[in-house]
Amino acid sequence: MGNSKHDTGSCTTLKRFDQMLNVYEEGQQYGNQVSPLLSGRLYTGLAEAYSNVGQSSKALQSLERAYKLYPNDPKDDPNFSYTHFKLPHGFEVCVYLNLKKPEKAWEALNIINKSIPQEIVPDRVELSIDQADASLQSGNVDQACSYLKDAVTSALVLGSKLRYYQAYALFHHYGVKDVASALKARQQA
């Protein structure tokens, strides 16, 4: 599983969700040989992968398993010092957004919102993008525009092309006309 983080990240970026799922399914064979933190991360990845290919029940089962495996205090895990990935709530958001369940995504987003500094940091930008997505899925275009505007502005301040393009992709995904007209109306108000 040494290179799977890179493999799955590339798969997500390139929208190769079947390959992403294959990598995580292969990784399951090592689940009992790694720490609870890494094992929990494996199952959050599986949850995200299953949700990307529309396998709702497997996605939710994997998410539940991840929550059971994640240590209460990840910093106590021997592998914590060299890991960098979000905790289960972040993956829960991805799963529910992929499954088009924005109300469930909002529950996790509200928890995450309380744990991230209000300053402009990469995690805050990612949160704004997810909030925009949940807002759009809920039909609240004005709220989504506010989150997208914050995300784009913050991404530019941070110099984060990744987050900037994620916001742009979301903007494009939901139809430039609807979001663009709402953004324009907000700017004129």
mmCIF file with all atom_site columns, C-alpha atoms in Angstrom:
data_model
loop_
_atom_site.group_PDB
_atom_site.id
_atom_site.type_symbol
_atom_site.label_atom_id
_atom_site.label_alt_id
_atom_site.label_comp_id
_atom_site.label_asym_id
_atom_site.label_entity_id
_atom_site.label_seq_id
_atom_site.pdbx_PDB_ins_code
_atom_site.Cartn_x
_atom_site.Cartn_y
_atom_site.Cartn_z
_atom_site.occupancy
_atom_site.B_iso_or_equiv
_atom_site.pdbx_formal_charge
_atom_site.auth_seq_id
_atom_site.auth_comp_id
_atom_site.auth_asym_id
_atom_site.auth_atom_id
_atom_site.pdbx_PDB_model_num
ATOM 1   C CA . MET A 1 1   ? 0.000   0.000  0.000   1.00 0.00 ? 1   MET A CA 1
ATOM 2   C CA . GLY A 1 2   ? 3.052   2.200  -0.059  1.00 0.00 ? 2   GLY A CA 1
ATOM 3   C CA . ASN A 1 3   ? 2.086   4.164  -3.132  1.00 0.00 ? 3   ASN A CA 1
ATOM 4   C CA . SER A 1 4   ? -1.707  3.932  -2.882  1.00 0.00 ? 4   SER A CA 1
ATOM 5   C CA . LYS A 1 5   ? -2.216  7.444  -1.535  1.00 0.00 ? 5   LYS A CA 1
ATOM 6   C CA . HIS A 1 6   ? -0.589  8.808  -4.680  1.00 0.00 ? 6   HIS A CA 1
ATOM 7   C CA . ASP A 1 7   ? -2.456  6.311  -6.853  1.00 0.00 ? 7   ASP A CA 1
ATOM 8   C CA . THR A 1 8   ? -5.850  7.169  -5.379  1.00 0.00 ? 8   THR A CA 1
ATOM 9   C CA . GLY A 1 9   ? -5.187  10.907 -5.473  1.00 0.00 ? 9   GLY A CA 1
ATOM 10  C CA . SER A 1 10  ? -4.375  10.688 -9.160  1.00 0.00 ? 10  SER A CA 1
ATOM 11  C CA . CYS A 1 11  ? -7.463  8.574  -9.763  1.00 0.00 ? 11  CYS A CA 1
ATOM 12  C CA . THR A 1 12  ? -9.692  11.137 -8.051  1.00 0.00 ? 12  THR A CA 1
ATOM 13  C CA . THR A 1 13  ? -8.189  14.031 -9.964  1.00 0.00 ? 13  THR A CA 1
ATOM 14  C CA . LEU A 1 14  ? -8.501  12.173 -13.250 1.00 0.00 ? 14  LEU A CA 1
ATOM 15  C CA . LYS A 1 15  ? -11.959 10.828 -12.329 1.00 0.00 ? 15  LYS A CA 1
ATOM 16  C CA . ARG A 1 16  ? -10.808 7.218  -12.598 1.00 0.00 ? 16  ARG A CA 1
ATOM 17  C CA . PHE A 1 17  ? -13.048 6.011  -9.836  1.00 0.00 ? 17  PHE A CA 1
ATOM 18  C CA . ASP A 1 18  ? -12.971 2.325  -10.801 1.00 0.00 ? 18  ASP A CA 1
ATOM 19  C CA . GLN A 1 19  ? -9.180  2.354  -10.508 1.00 0.00 ? 19  GLN A CA 1
ATOM 20  C CA . MET A 1 20  ? -9.429  4.194  -7.193  1.00 0.00 ? 20  MET A CA 1
ATOM 21  C CA . LEU A 1 21  ? -11.800 1.517  -5.924  1.00 0.00 ? 21  LEU A CA 1
ATOM 22  C CA . ASN A 1 22  ? -9.440  -1.243 -7.095  1.00 0.00 ? 22  ASN A CA 1
ATOM 23  C CA . VAL A 1 23  ? -6.499  0.311  -5.234  1.00 0.00 ? 23  VAL A CA 1
ATOM 24  C CA . TYR A 1 24  ? -8.460  0.536  -1.974  1.00 0.00 ? 24  TYR A CA 1
ATOM 25  C CA . GLU A 1 25  ? -9.889  -2.958 -2.371  1.00 0.00 ? 25  GLU A CA 1
ATOM 26  C CA . GLU A 1 26  ? -6.336  -4.260 -2.867  1.00 0.00 ? 26  GLU A CA 1
ATOM 27  C CA . GLY A 1 27  ? -5.308  -2.381 0.261   1.00 0.00 ? 27  GLY A CA 1
ATOM 28  C CA . GLN A 1 28  ? -7.882  -4.242 2.342   1.00 0.00 ? 28  GLN A CA 1
ATOM 29  C CA . GLN A 1 29  ? -5.562  -7.232 2.520   1.00 0.00 ? 29  GLN A CA 1
ATOM 30  C CA . TYR A 1 30  ? -3.203  -5.092 4.627   1.00 0.00 ? 30  TYR A CA 1
ATOM 31  C CA . GLY A 1 31  ? -5.891  -3.667 6.907   1.00 0.00 ? 31  GLY A CA 1
ATOM 32  C CA . ASN A 1 32  ? -5.039  -5.963 9.813   1.00 0.00 ? 32  ASN A CA 1
ATOM 33  C CA . GLN A 1 33  ? -1.306  -5.276 9.503   1.00 0.00 ? 33  GLN A CA 1
ATOM 34  C CA . VAL A 1 34  ? -1.425  -1.508 9.990   1.00 0.00 ? 34  VAL A CA 1
ATOM 35  C CA . SER A 1 35  ? -2.314  0.833  12.831  1.00 0.00 ? 35  SER A CA 1
ATOM 36  C CA . PRO A 1 36  ? -5.930  1.817  13.583  1.00 0.00 ? 36  PRO A CA 1
ATOM 37  C CA . LEU A 1 37  ? -5.341  5.255  12.040  1.00 0.00 ? 37  LEU A CA 1
ATOM 38  C CA . LEU A 1 38  ? -4.148  3.818  8.731   1.00 0.00 ? 38  LEU A CA 1
ATOM 39  C CA . SER A 1 39  ? -6.805  1.122  8.754   1.00 0.00 ? 39  SER A CA 1
ATOM 40  C CA . GLY A 1 40  ? -9.484  3.752  9.374   1.00 0.00 ? 40  GLY A CA 1
ATOM 41  C CA . ARG A 1 41  ? -8.074  5.800  6.502   1.00 0.00 ? 41  ARG A CA 1
ATOM 42  C CA . LEU A 1 42  ? -8.286  2.762  4.248   1.00 0.00 ? 42  LEU A CA 1
ATOM 43  C CA . TYR A 1 43  ? -11.999 2.437  4.975   1.00 0.00 ? 43  TYR A CA 1
ATOM 44  C CA . THR A 1 44  ? -12.717 6.147  4.502   1.00 0.00 ? 44  THR A CA 1
ATOM 45  C CA . GLY A 1 45  ? -11.040 5.814  1.114   1.00 0.00 ? 45  GLY A CA 1
ATOM 46  C CA . LEU A 1 46  ? -13.174 2.786  0.320   1.00 0.00 ? 46  LEU A CA 1
ATOM 47  C CA . ALA A 1 47  ? -16.281 4.716  1.358   1.00 0.00 ? 47  ALA A CA 1
ATOM 48  C CA . GLU A 1 48  ? -15.373 7.577  -0.959  1.00 0.00 ? 48  GLU A CA 1
ATOM 49  C CA . ALA A 1 49  ? -14.533 5.187  -3.810  1.00 0.00 ? 49  ALA A CA 1
ATOM 50  C CA . TYR A 1 50  ? -17.778 3.233  -3.446  1.00 0.00 ? 50  TYR A CA 1
ATOM 51  C CA . SER A 1 51  ? -19.773 6.473  -3.361  1.00 0.00 ? 51  SER A CA 1
ATOM 52  C CA . ASN A 1 52  ? -18.042 7.644  -6.548  1.00 0.00 ? 52  ASN A CA 1
ATOM 53  C CA . VAL A 1 53  ? -19.248 4.549  -8.396  1.00 0.00 ? 53  VAL A CA 1
ATOM 54  C CA . GLY A 1 54  ? -22.756 4.698  -6.904  1.00 0.00 ? 54  GLY A CA 1
ATOM 55  C CA . GLN A 1 55  ? -22.482 1.754  -4.501  1.00 0.00 ? 55  GLN A CA 1
ATOM 56  C CA . SER A 1 56  ? -24.376 3.411  -1.671  1.00 0.00 ? 56  SER A CA 1
ATOM 57  C CA . SER A 1 57  ? -24.680 0.514  0.773   1.00 0.00 ? 57  SER A CA 1
ATOM 58  C CA . LYS A 1 58  ? -20.993 -0.438 0.494   1.00 0.00 ? 58  LYS A CA 1
ATOM 59  C CA . ALA A 1 59  ? -20.017 3.224  0.860   1.00 0.00 ? 59  ALA A CA 1
ATOM 60  C CA . LEU A 1 60  ? -22.024 3.599  4.059   1.00 0.00 ? 60  LEU A CA 1
ATOM 61  C CA . GLN A 1 61  ? -20.752 0.274  5.457   1.00 0.00 ? 61  GLN A CA 1
ATOM 62  C CA . SER A 1 62  ? -17.160 1.338  4.803   1.00 0.00 ? 62  SER A CA 1
ATOM 63  C CA . LEU A 1 63  ? -17.767 4.713  6.421   1.00 0.00 ? 63  LEU A CA 1
ATOM 64  C CA . GLU A 1 64  ? -19.237 3.027  9.498   1.00 0.00 ? 64  GLU A CA 1
ATOM 65  C CA . ARG A 1 65  ? -16.246 0.690  9.680   1.00 0.00 ? 65  ARG A CA 1
ATOM 66  C CA . ALA A 1 66  ? -13.857 3.647  9.387   1.00 0.00 ? 66  ALA A CA 1
ATOM 67  C CA . TYR A 1 67  ? -15.479 5.370  12.369  1.00 0.00 ? 67  TYR A CA 1
ATOM 68  C CA . LYS A 1 68  ? -15.079 2.184  14.415  1.00 0.00 ? 68  LYS A CA 1
ATOM 69  C CA . LEU A 1 69  ? -11.400 1.867  13.498  1.00 0.00 ? 69  LEU A CA 1
ATOM 70  C CA . TYR A 1 70  ? -10.229 5.470  13.828  1.00 0.00 ? 70  TYR A CA 1
ATOM 71  C CA . PRO A 1 71  ? -8.564  6.072  17.187  1.00 0.00 ? 71  PRO A CA 1
ATOM 72  C CA . ASN A 1 72  ? -10.240 8.554  19.540  1.00 0.00 ? 72  ASN A CA 1
ATOM 73  C CA . ASP A 1 73  ? -7.077  10.611 19.527  1.00 0.00 ? 73  ASP A CA 1
ATOM 74  C CA . PRO A 1 74  ? -5.251  10.142 16.213  1.00 0.00 ? 74  PRO A CA 1
ATOM 75  C CA . LYS A 1 75  ? -2.159  11.875 17.644  1.00 0.00 ? 75  LYS A CA 1
ATOM 76  C CA . ASP A 1 76  ? -1.616  8.822  19.861  1.00 0.00 ? 76  ASP A CA 1
ATOM 77  C CA . ASP A 1 77  ? -1.291  6.573  16.810  1.00 0.00 ? 77  ASP A CA 1
ATOM 78  C CA . PRO A 1 78  ? 2.354   5.741  15.997  1.00 0.00 ? 78  PRO A CA 1
ATOM 79  C CA . ASN A 1 79  ? 1.790   6.705  12.350  1.00 0.00 ? 79  ASN A CA 1
ATOM 80  C CA . PHE A 1 80  ? 0.261   10.114 13.007  1.00 0.00 ? 80  PHE A CA 1
ATOM 81  C CA . SER A 1 81  ? 3.453   12.132 12.629  1.00 0.00 ? 81  SER A CA 1
ATOM 82  C CA . TYR A 1 82  ? 3.870   11.280 8.964   1.00 0.00 ? 82  TYR A CA 1
ATOM 83  C CA . THR A 1 83  ? 0.257   11.219 7.836   1.00 0.00 ? 83  THR A CA 1
ATOM 84  C CA . HIS A 1 84  ? -1.681  14.037 6.310   1.00 0.00 ? 84  HIS A CA 1
ATOM 85  C CA . PHE A 1 85  ? -5.298  13.353 5.605   1.00 0.00 ? 85  PHE A CA 1
ATOM 86  C CA . LYS A 1 86  ? -8.617  14.511 6.870   1.00 0.00 ? 86  LYS A CA 1
ATOM 87  C CA . LEU A 1 87  ? -10.510 12.771 9.626   1.00 0.00 ? 87  LEU A CA 1
ATOM 88  C CA . PRO A 1 88  ? -13.635 10.692 8.936   1.00 0.00 ? 88  PRO A CA 1
ATOM 89  C CA . HIS A 1 89  ? -15.997 13.691 8.890   1.00 0.00 ? 89  HIS A CA 1
ATOM 90  C CA . GLY A 1 90  ? -14.256 15.043 5.801   1.00 0.00 ? 90  GLY A CA 1
ATOM 91  C CA . PHE A 1 91  ? -14.731 11.767 3.975   1.00 0.00 ? 91  PHE A CA 1
ATOM 92  C CA . GLU A 1 92  ? -18.297 11.564 5.243   1.00 0.00 ? 92  GLU A CA 1
ATOM 93  C CA . VAL A 1 93  ? -18.962 14.859 3.452   1.00 0.00 ? 93  VAL A CA 1
ATOM 94  C CA . CYS A 1 94  ? -17.492 13.457 0.213   1.00 0.00 ? 94  CYS A CA 1
ATOM 95  C CA . VAL A 1 95  ? -19.544 10.281 0.496   1.00 0.00 ? 95  VAL A CA 1
ATOM 96  C CA . TYR A 1 96  ? -22.842 12.072 1.073   1.00 0.00 ? 96  TYR A CA 1
ATOM 97  C CA . LEU A 1 97  ? -22.186 14.641 -1.643  1.00 0.00 ? 97  LEU A CA 1
ATOM 98  C CA . ASN A 1 98  ? -21.329 11.852 -4.090  1.00 0.00 ? 98  ASN A CA 1
ATOM 99  C CA . LEU A 1 99  ? -24.525 10.036 -3.087  1.00 0.00 ? 99  LEU A CA 1
ATOM 100 C CA . LYS A 1 100 ? -26.543 13.266 -3.546  1.00 0.00 ? 100 LYS A CA 1
ATOM 101 C CA . LYS A 1 101 ? -27.575 13.437 0.125   1.00 0.00 ? 101 LYS A CA 1
ATOM 102 C CA . PRO A 1 102 ? -26.830 17.084 0.948   1.00 0.00 ? 102 PRO A CA 1
ATOM 103 C CA . GLU A 1 103 ? -28.748 17.092 4.232   1.00 0.00 ? 103 GLU A CA 1
ATOM 104 C CA . LYS A 1 104 ? -26.458 14.365 5.601   1.00 0.00 ? 104 LYS A CA 1
ATOM 105 C CA . ALA A 1 105 ? -23.406 16.169 4.200   1.00 0.00 ? 105 ALA A CA 1
ATOM 106 C CA . TRP A 1 106 ? -24.461 19.319 6.084   1.00 0.00 ? 106 TRP A CA 1
ATOM 107 C CA . GLU A 1 107 ? -24.395 17.424 9.389   1.00 0.00 ? 107 GLU A CA 1
ATOM 108 C CA . ALA A 1 108 ? -20.716 16.580 8.872   1.00 0.00 ? 108 ALA A CA 1
ATOM 109 C CA . LEU A 1 109 ? -19.943 20.026 7.410   1.00 0.00 ? 109 LEU A CA 1
ATOM 110 C CA . ASN A 1 110 ? -21.254 21.686 10.571  1.00 0.00 ? 110 ASN A CA 1
ATOM 111 C CA . ILE A 1 111 ? -18.935 19.559 12.708  1.00 0.00 ? 111 ILE A CA 1
ATOM 112 C CA . ILE A 1 112 ? -15.948 20.342 10.473  1.00 0.00 ? 112 ILE A CA 1
ATOM 113 C CA . ASN A 1 113 ? -16.784 24.053 10.448  1.00 0.00 ? 113 ASN A CA 1
ATOM 114 C CA . LYS A 1 114 ? -16.317 24.170 14.223  1.00 0.00 ? 114 LYS A CA 1
ATOM 115 C CA . SER A 1 115 ? -12.895 22.521 14.047  1.00 0.00 ? 115 SER A CA 1
ATOM 116 C CA . ILE A 1 116 ? -11.234 24.653 11.348  1.00 0.00 ? 116 ILE A CA 1
ATOM 117 C CA . PRO A 1 117 ? -9.788  28.107 12.033  1.00 0.00 ? 117 PRO A CA 1
ATOM 118 C CA . GLN A 1 118 ? -11.751 30.988 10.520  1.00 0.00 ? 118 GLN A CA 1
ATOM 119 C CA . GLU A 1 119 ? -8.567  32.339 8.924   1.00 0.00 ? 119 GLU A CA 1
ATOM 120 C CA . ILE A 1 120 ? -7.737  31.652 5.314   1.00 0.00 ? 120 ILE A CA 1
ATOM 121 C CA . VAL A 1 121 ? -6.204  28.184 5.396   1.00 0.00 ? 121 VAL A CA 1
ATOM 122 C CA . PRO A 1 122 ? -6.401  25.366 2.826   1.00 0.00 ? 122 PRO A CA 1
ATOM 123 C CA . ASP A 1 123 ? -8.845  23.353 4.954   1.00 0.00 ? 123 ASP A CA 1
ATOM 124 C CA . ARG A 1 124 ? -11.190 26.359 5.168   1.00 0.00 ? 124 ARG A CA 1
ATOM 125 C CA . VAL A 1 125 ? -11.118 26.713 1.362   1.00 0.00 ? 125 VAL A CA 1
ATOM 126 C CA . GLU A 1 126 ? -11.896 23.022 0.931   1.00 0.00 ? 126 GLU A CA 1
ATOM 127 C CA . LEU A 1 127 ? -14.744 23.386 3.418   1.00 0.00 ? 127 LEU A CA 1
ATOM 128 C CA . SER A 1 128 ? -16.160 26.354 1.471   1.00 0.00 ? 128 SER A CA 1
ATOM 129 C CA . ILE A 1 129 ? -16.122 24.305 -1.731  1.00 0.00 ? 129 ILE A CA 1
ATOM 130 C CA . ASP A 1 130 ? -17.934 21.428 -0.016  1.00 0.00 ? 130 ASP A CA 1
ATOM 131 C CA . GLN A 1 131 ? -20.443 23.869 1.506   1.00 0.00 ? 131 GLN A CA 1
ATOM 132 C CA . ALA A 1 132 ? -21.052 25.310 -1.966  1.00 0.00 ? 132 ALA A CA 1
ATOM 133 C CA . ASP A 1 133 ? -21.635 21.821 -3.344  1.00 0.00 ? 133 ASP A CA 1
ATOM 134 C CA . ALA A 1 134 ? -24.076 20.941 -0.546  1.00 0.00 ? 134 ALA A CA 1
ATOM 135 C CA . SER A 1 135 ? -25.859 24.266 -1.060  1.00 0.00 ? 135 SER A CA 1
ATOM 136 C CA . LEU A 1 136 ? -26.209 23.641 -4.793  1.00 0.00 ? 136 LEU A CA 1
ATOM 137 C CA . GLN A 1 137 ? -27.492 20.116 -4.207  1.00 0.00 ? 137 GLN A CA 1
ATOM 138 C CA . SER A 1 138 ? -30.029 21.594 -1.776  1.00 0.00 ? 138 SER A CA 1
ATOM 139 C CA . GLY A 1 139 ? -31.131 24.128 -4.397  1.00 0.00 ? 139 GLY A CA 1
ATOM 140 C CA . ASN A 1 140 ? -29.750 27.176 -2.593  1.00 0.00 ? 140 ASN A CA 1
ATOM 141 C CA . VAL A 1 141 ? -27.836 28.873 -5.408  1.00 0.00 ? 141 VAL A CA 1
ATOM 142 C CA . ASP A 1 142 ? -27.367 32.187 -3.583  1.00 0.00 ? 142 ASP A CA 1
ATOM 143 C CA . GLN A 1 143 ? -25.757 30.493 -0.595  1.00 0.00 ? 143 GLN A CA 1
ATOM 144 C CA . ALA A 1 144 ? -23.597 28.397 -2.921  1.00 0.00 ? 144 ALA A CA 1
ATOM 145 C CA . CYS A 1 145 ? -22.405 31.531 -4.689  1.00 0.00 ? 145 CYS A CA 1
ATOM 146 C CA . SER A 1 146 ? -21.351 33.036 -1.390  1.00 0.00 ? 146 SER A CA 1
ATOM 147 C CA . TYR A 1 147 ? -19.318 29.932 -0.520  1.00 0.00 ? 147 TYR A CA 1
ATOM 148 C CA . LEU A 1 148 ? -17.802 29.761 -4.020  1.00 0.00 ? 148 LEU A CA 1
ATOM 149 C CA . LYS A 1 149 ? -16.830 33.418 -3.894  1.00 0.00 ? 149 LYS A CA 1
ATOM 150 C CA . ASP A 1 150 ? -15.119 32.840 -0.527  1.00 0.00 ? 150 ASP A CA 1
ATOM 151 C CA . ALA A 1 151 ? -13.391 29.729 -1.860  1.00 0.00 ? 151 ALA A CA 1
ATOM 152 C CA . VAL A 1 152 ? -12.079 31.411 -5.002  1.00 0.00 ? 152 VAL A CA 1
ATOM 153 C CA . THR A 1 153 ? -10.927 34.525 -3.160  1.00 0.00 ? 153 THR A CA 1
ATOM 154 C CA . SER A 1 154 ? -9.194  32.462 -0.473  1.00 0.00 ? 154 SER A CA 1
ATOM 155 C CA . ALA A 1 155 ? -7.617  30.102 -3.002  1.00 0.00 ? 155 ALA A CA 1
ATOM 156 C CA . LEU A 1 156 ? -6.155  33.084 -4.833  1.00 0.00 ? 156 LEU A CA 1
ATOM 157 C CA . VAL A 1 157 ? -4.809  34.560 -1.579  1.00 0.00 ? 157 VAL A CA 1
ATOM 158 C CA . LEU A 1 158 ? -3.198  31.216 -0.715  1.00 0.00 ? 158 LEU A CA 1
ATOM 159 C CA . GLY A 1 159 ? -1.921  30.727 -4.243  1.00 0.00 ? 159 GLY A CA 1
ATOM 160 C CA . SER A 1 160 ? -3.691  27.359 -4.316  1.00 0.00 ? 160 SER A CA 1
ATOM 161 C CA . LYS A 1 161 ? -4.346  26.375 -7.904  1.00 0.00 ? 161 LYS A CA 1
ATOM 162 C CA . LEU A 1 162 ? -5.803  23.070 -6.729  1.00 0.00 ? 162 LEU A CA 1
ATOM 163 C CA . ARG A 1 163 ? -8.541  24.706 -4.641  1.00 0.00 ? 163 ARG A CA 1
ATOM 164 C CA . TYR A 1 164 ? -9.129  27.395 -7.278  1.00 0.00 ? 164 TYR A CA 1
ATOM 165 C CA . TYR A 1 165 ? -9.708  24.757 -9.956  1.00 0.00 ? 165 TYR A CA 1
ATOM 166 C CA . GLN A 1 166 ? -11.892 22.686 -7.622  1.00 0.00 ? 166 GLN A CA 1
ATOM 167 C CA . ALA A 1 167 ? -14.136 25.721 -7.136  1.00 0.00 ? 167 ALA A CA 1
ATOM 168 C CA . TYR A 1 168 ? -14.122 26.368 -10.874 1.00 0.00 ? 168 TYR A CA 1
ATOM 169 C CA . ALA A 1 169 ? -14.998 22.717 -11.597 1.00 0.00 ? 169 ALA A CA 1
ATOM 170 C CA . LEU A 1 170 ? -17.919 22.889 -9.182  1.00 0.00 ? 170 LEU A CA 1
ATOM 171 C CA . PHE A 1 171 ? -19.060 26.125 -10.809 1.00 0.00 ? 171 PHE A CA 1
ATOM 172 C CA . HIS A 1 172 ? -18.908 24.420 -14.212 1.00 0.00 ? 172 HIS A CA 1
ATOM 173 C CA . HIS A 1 173 ? -20.521 21.180 -13.039 1.00 0.00 ? 173 HIS A CA 1
ATOM 174 C CA . TYR A 1 174 ? -23.717 22.870 -11.931 1.00 0.00 ? 174 TYR A CA 1
ATOM 175 C CA . GLY A 1 175 ? -24.140 24.983 -15.019 1.00 0.00 ? 175 GLY A CA 1
ATOM 176 C CA . VAL A 1 176 ? -22.379 28.224 -15.563 1.00 0.00 ? 176 VAL A CA 1
ATOM 177 C CA . LYS A 1 177 ? -25.608 30.084 -16.359 1.00 0.00 ? 177 LYS A CA 1
ATOM 178 C CA . ASP A 1 178 ? -27.368 29.480 -13.037 1.00 0.00 ? 178 ASP A CA 1
ATOM 179 C CA . VAL A 1 179 ? -24.363 30.123 -10.843 1.00 0.00 ? 179 VAL A CA 1
ATOM 180 C CA . ALA A 1 180 ? -22.984 32.943 -12.999 1.00 0.00 ? 180 ALA A CA 1
ATOM 181 C CA . SER A 1 181 ? -26.274 34.840 -12.983 1.00 0.00 ? 181 SER A CA 1
ATOM 182 C CA . ALA A 1 182 ? -26.603 34.413 -9.217  1.00 0.00 ? 182 ALA A CA 1
ATOM 183 C CA . LEU A 1 183 ? -23.018 35.614 -8.703  1.00 0.00 ? 183 LEU A CA 1
ATOM 184 C CA . LYS A 1 184 ? -23.629 38.617 -10.938 1.00 0.00 ? 184 LYS A CA 1
ATOM 185 C CA . ALA A 1 185 ? -26.833 39.494 -9.065  1.00 0.00 ? 185 ALA A CA 1
ATOM 186 C CA . ARG A 1 186 ? -24.982 39.261 -5.731  1.00 0.00 ? 186 ARG A CA 1
ATOM 187 C CA . GLN A 1 187 ? -22.232 41.572 -6.953  1.00 0.00 ? 187 GLN A CA 1
ATOM 188 C CA . GLN A 1 188 ? -24.740 44.168 -8.146  1.00 0.00 ? 188 GLN A CA 1
ATOM 189 C CA . ALA A 1 189 ? -26.672 44.130 -4.863  1.00 0.00 ? 189 ALA A CA 1
#
